[in-house]
mmCIF file of C-alpha atoms in Angstrom:
data_model
loop_
_atom_site.group_PDB
_atom_site.id
_atom_site.type_symbol
_atom_site.label_atom_id
_atom_site.label_comp_id
_atom_site.label_asym_id
_atom_site.label_seq_id
_atom_site.Cartn_x
_atom_site.Cartn_y
_atom_site.Cartn_z
ATOM 1 C CA MET A 1 -2.048 26.029 2.757
ATOM 2 C CA GLY A 2 0.390 23.099 2.650
ATOM 3 C CA GLN A 3 0.165 20.098 0.426
ATOM 4 C CA ARG A 4 -1.517 17.064 1.978
ATOM 5 C CA PRO A 5 0.476 13.812 1.969
ATOM 6 C CA TRP A 6 -1.947 12.290 -0.532
ATOM 7 C CA SER A 7 -1.530 15.179 -2.960
ATOM 8 C CA ARG A 8 1.104 15.761 -5.564
ATOM 9 C CA ARG A 9 2.116 18.553 -7.874
ATOM 10 C CA ASP A 10 2.219 17.907 -11.625
ATOM 11 C CA GLY A 11 3.024 20.578 -14.173
ATOM 12 C CA GLY A 12 2.102 23.443 -11.862
ATOM 13 C CA LYS A 13 -1.280 22.091 -10.781
ATOM 14 C CA VAL A 14 -2.019 20.221 -7.608
ATOM 15 C CA THR A 15 -3.825 16.938 -8.046
ATOM 16 C CA HIS A 16 -5.115 14.857 -5.204
ATOM 17 C CA SER A 17 -4.650 11.118 -5.259
ATOM 18 C CA ARG A 18 -8.028 9.618 -5.906
ATOM 19 C CA VAL A 19 -8.917 5.999 -6.353
ATOM 20 C CA HIS A 20 -12.142 4.606 -7.774
ATOM 21 C CA ALA A 21 -13.257 1.408 -6.049
ATOM 22 C CA TYR A 22 -15.727 -1.131 -7.404
ATOM 23 C CA TYR A 23 -16.982 -3.884 -5.087
ATOM 24 C CA ARG A 24 -20.770 -3.733 -4.944
ATOM 25 C CA GLU A 25 -23.295 -3.828 -7.800
ATOM 26 C CA GLN A 26 -24.166 -0.135 -7.404
ATOM 27 C CA HIS A 27 -20.518 0.748 -8.107
ATOM 28 C CA ALA A 28 -20.880 -0.339 -11.733
ATOM 29 C CA ASP A 29 -22.475 3.046 -12.455
ATOM 30 C CA GLU A 30 -20.915 5.102 -9.686
ATOM 31 C CA PRO A 31 -17.698 3.874 -8.052
ATOM 32 C CA SER A 32 -16.842 4.518 -4.456
ATOM 33 C CA VAL A 33 -14.151 7.231 -4.243
ATOM 34 C CA VAL A 34 -11.166 6.818 -1.924
ATOM 35 C CA ARG A 35 -9.150 9.980 -1.213
ATOM 36 C CA THR A 36 -7.593 9.640 2.241
ATOM 37 C CA PRO A 37 -5.995 6.977 4.437
ATOM 38 C CA GLN A 38 -9.194 7.066 6.510
ATOM 39 C CA ASP A 39 -11.195 6.264 3.354
ATOM 40 C CA VAL A 40 -8.938 3.229 2.852
ATOM 41 C CA ASP A 41 -9.813 2.017 6.355
ATOM 42 C CA VAL A 42 -13.534 2.454 5.593
ATOM 43 C CA LEU A 43 -13.119 0.456 2.364
ATOM 44 C CA ILE A 44 -11.192 -2.399 4.013
ATOM 45 C CA ASP A 45 -13.697 -2.505 6.885
ATOM 46 C CA ALA A 46 -16.580 -2.670 4.384
ATOM 47 C CA LEU A 47 -14.921 -5.582 2.583
ATOM 48 C CA ALA A 48 -14.040 -7.393 5.832
ATOM 49 C CA THR A 49 -17.454 -7.033 7.482
ATOM 50 C CA GLY A 50 -19.818 -6.798 4.530
ATOM 51 C CA PRO A 51 -21.580 -9.483 2.537
ATOM 52 C CA GLU A 52 -19.530 -12.606 1.807
ATOM 53 C CA PHE A 53 -19.943 -12.095 -1.919
ATOM 54 C CA ALA A 54 -18.608 -8.517 -1.857
ATOM 55 C CA ASN A 55 -15.218 -8.947 -0.160
ATOM 56 C CA LEU A 56 -13.007 -7.961 -3.101
ATOM 57 C CA ALA A 57 -12.643 -4.508 -4.657
ATOM 58 C CA VAL A 58 -11.173 -3.439 -7.983
ATOM 59 C CA LEU A 59 -9.316 -0.130 -7.695
ATOM 60 C CA HIS A 60 -8.111 2.298 -10.359
ATOM 61 C CA SER A 61 -6.021 5.351 -9.556
ATOM 62 C CA ALA A 62 -6.982 8.658 -11.139
ATOM 63 C CA GLY A 63 -3.298 9.564 -10.768
ATOM 64 C CA ARG A 64 -2.319 7.371 -13.722
ATOM 65 C CA GLU A 65 -2.825 7.872 -17.411
ATOM 66 C CA SER A 66 -5.567 6.037 -19.261
ATOM 67 C CA LEU A 67 -4.983 3.891 -22.313
ATOM 68 C CA PRO A 68 -5.975 5.359 -25.719
ATOM 69 C CA SER A 69 -9.206 3.360 -25.360
ATOM 70 C CA GLY A 70 -10.040 5.378 -22.232
ATOM 71 C CA PHE A 71 -9.650 2.397 -19.910
ATOM 72 C CA PRO A 72 -7.201 2.496 -16.981
ATOM 73 C CA ASP A 73 -3.692 1.210 -17.689
ATOM 74 C CA HIS A 74 -3.697 -0.756 -14.424
ATOM 75 C CA GLU A 75 -5.848 -2.608 -11.923
ATOM 76 C CA PHE A 76 -5.320 -3.136 -8.199
ATOM 77 C CA MET A 77 -7.511 -5.702 -6.449
ATOM 78 C CA VAL A 78 -7.949 -5.768 -2.686
ATOM 79 C CA GLY A 79 -9.702 -8.575 -0.831
ATOM 80 C CA ALA A 80 -10.483 -8.898 2.881
ATOM 81 C CA ASP A 81 -11.675 -11.839 4.970
ATOM 82 C CA GLY A 82 -12.580 -10.272 8.325
ATOM 83 C CA GLU A 83 -13.260 -13.566 10.042
ATOM 84 C CA ARG A 84 -9.772 -14.914 9.371
ATOM 85 C CA GLN A 85 -8.085 -11.446 9.372
ATOM 86 C CA VAL A 86 -6.382 -12.085 6.020
ATOM 87 C CA GLY A 87 -6.759 -10.745 2.530
ATOM 88 C CA VAL A 88 -5.352 -10.810 -0.975
ATOM 89 C CA LEU A 89 -3.850 -8.242 -3.315
ATOM 90 C CA SER A 90 -3.239 -8.241 -7.039
ATOM 91 C CA PHE A 91 -1.705 -5.658 -9.311
ATOM 92 C CA MET A 92 -1.904 -5.639 -13.073
ATOM 93 C CA ASP A 93 -0.262 -3.377 -15.610
ATOM 94 C CA GLU A 94 2.258 -4.801 -18.083
ATOM 95 C CA LYS A 95 2.431 -7.940 -15.894
ATOM 96 C CA ASN A 96 0.139 -9.642 -13.406
ATOM 97 C CA TYR A 97 1.159 -9.961 -9.769
ATOM 98 C CA VAL A 98 -0.498 -11.332 -6.659
ATOM 99 C CA SER A 99 0.611 -10.898 -3.084
ATOM 100 C CA LEU A 100 2.896 -13.519 -1.598
ATOM 101 C CA GLY A 101 2.083 -14.674 1.900
ATOM 102 C CA SER A 102 2.177 -18.014 3.594
ATOM 103 C CA SER A 103 0.158 -20.977 2.397
ATOM 104 C CA GLY A 104 -1.921 -20.961 5.578
ATOM 105 C CA SER A 105 -5.163 -21.820 3.769
ATOM 106 C CA ASN A 106 -6.118 -25.381 3.011
ATOM 107 C CA GLY A 107 -6.192 -25.989 -0.713
ATOM 108 C CA SER A 108 -4.425 -24.556 -3.686
ATOM 109 C CA THR A 109 -6.770 -21.608 -4.248
ATOM 110 C CA VAL A 110 -8.933 -19.181 -2.305
ATOM 111 C CA VAL A 111 -11.959 -17.338 -3.677
ATOM 112 C CA TYR A 112 -12.921 -13.696 -3.152
ATOM 113 C CA HIS A 113 -15.901 -11.948 -4.765
ATOM 114 C CA VAL A 114 -16.450 -8.608 -6.511
ATOM 115 C CA ALA A 115 -20.189 -7.859 -6.492
ATOM 116 C CA GLY A 116 -20.969 -11.586 -6.461
ATOM 117 C CA ASN A 117 -18.439 -12.510 -9.151
ATOM 118 C CA PRO A 118 -15.816 -15.000 -7.916
ATOM 119 C CA THR A 119 -12.095 -14.541 -8.462
ATOM 120 C CA GLU A 120 -9.655 -17.312 -7.565
ATOM 121 C CA PHE A 121 -6.254 -16.554 -6.068
ATOM 122 C CA PRO A 122 -3.426 -18.916 -5.163
ATOM 123 C CA ALA A 123 -3.718 -19.815 -1.466
ATOM 124 C CA THR A 124 -0.211 -18.394 -1.051
ATOM 125 C CA ALA A 125 -1.598 -14.949 -1.961
ATOM 126 C CA GLU A 126 -3.251 -14.457 1.426
ATOM 127 C CA VAL A 127 -1.506 -11.943 3.688
ATOM 128 C CA PRO A 128 -2.431 -10.389 7.061
ATOM 129 C CA LEU A 129 -5.248 -7.856 6.881
ATOM 130 C CA ALA A 130 -2.956 -5.177 8.356
ATOM 131 C CA LEU A 131 -0.692 -5.567 5.303
ATOM 132 C CA VAL A 132 -3.712 -5.250 2.975
ATOM 133 C CA ARG A 133 -4.487 -1.895 4.635
ATOM 134 C CA GLN A 134 -0.875 -0.728 4.417
ATOM 135 C CA ALA A 135 -0.566 -1.698 0.744
ATOM 136 C CA THR A 136 -3.833 0.004 -0.184
ATOM 137 C CA LYS A 137 -2.727 3.210 1.536
ATOM 138 C CA GLU A 138 0.574 3.029 -0.337
ATOM 139 C CA PHE A 139 -1.289 2.533 -3.641
ATOM 140 C CA LEU A 140 -3.348 5.644 -2.857
ATOM 141 C CA SER A 141 -0.431 7.839 -1.776
ATOM 142 C CA SER A 142 1.843 6.769 -4.655
ATOM 143 C CA GLY A 143 -0.614 7.768 -7.366
ATOM 144 C CA GLY A 144 -1.342 4.172 -8.355
ATOM 145 C CA ARG A 145 2.030 2.441 -8.274
ATOM 146 C CA ARG A 146 2.431 -1.197 -7.212
ATOM 147 C CA PRO A 147 2.949 -1.162 -3.432
ATOM 148 C CA MET A 148 6.475 -2.005 -2.319
ATOM 149 C CA CYS A 149 5.492 -3.037 1.224
ATOM 150 C CA VAL A 150 4.257 -6.361 -0.186
ATOM 151 C CA GLN A 151 6.149 -9.340 -1.530
ATOM 152 C CA TRP A 152 4.747 -10.235 -4.946
ATOM 153 C CA GLN A 153 4.573 -13.374 -7.042
ATOM 154 C CA GLU A 154 3.684 -13.886 -10.674
ATOM 155 C CA PRO A 155 0.920 -16.489 -10.657
ATOM 156 C CA GLU A 156 1.371 -19.505 -12.916
ATOM 157 C CA VAL A 157 -2.177 -19.411 -14.163
ATOM 158 C CA TRP A 158 -4.362 -16.363 -13.669
#
């Protein structure tokens, strides 16, 4: 049996890329699990077509080490606005990054919500929804690295 593209081999054991996603209240106790590119599409569709106040997900890759505290050493946020076919991305580890798109939105910030909790992004962080999908699939397949298919900016205040 061959290795799937979302699997990798570490120290003689095969581990499958797995991402835990939090975007609805019920995910506080049990996160949604994303394992395949098809799962990414389901996640992005849920964000794009679901409730307005649940259009942003926080993702952690099981392919990365945890901090001594047990918390993930990174955070990847994915937002989707299905009506406008745009979204936002952020990646945090040693530094904070947000996606860099055009400033097509009116205003200096846009707001996306994780389980009803608002998060502001610079308006320039919005990118096409197709790029949000591509970046999330890259995050999954890379074992939790910052996607390279996206241009990034370090926000002034965030």
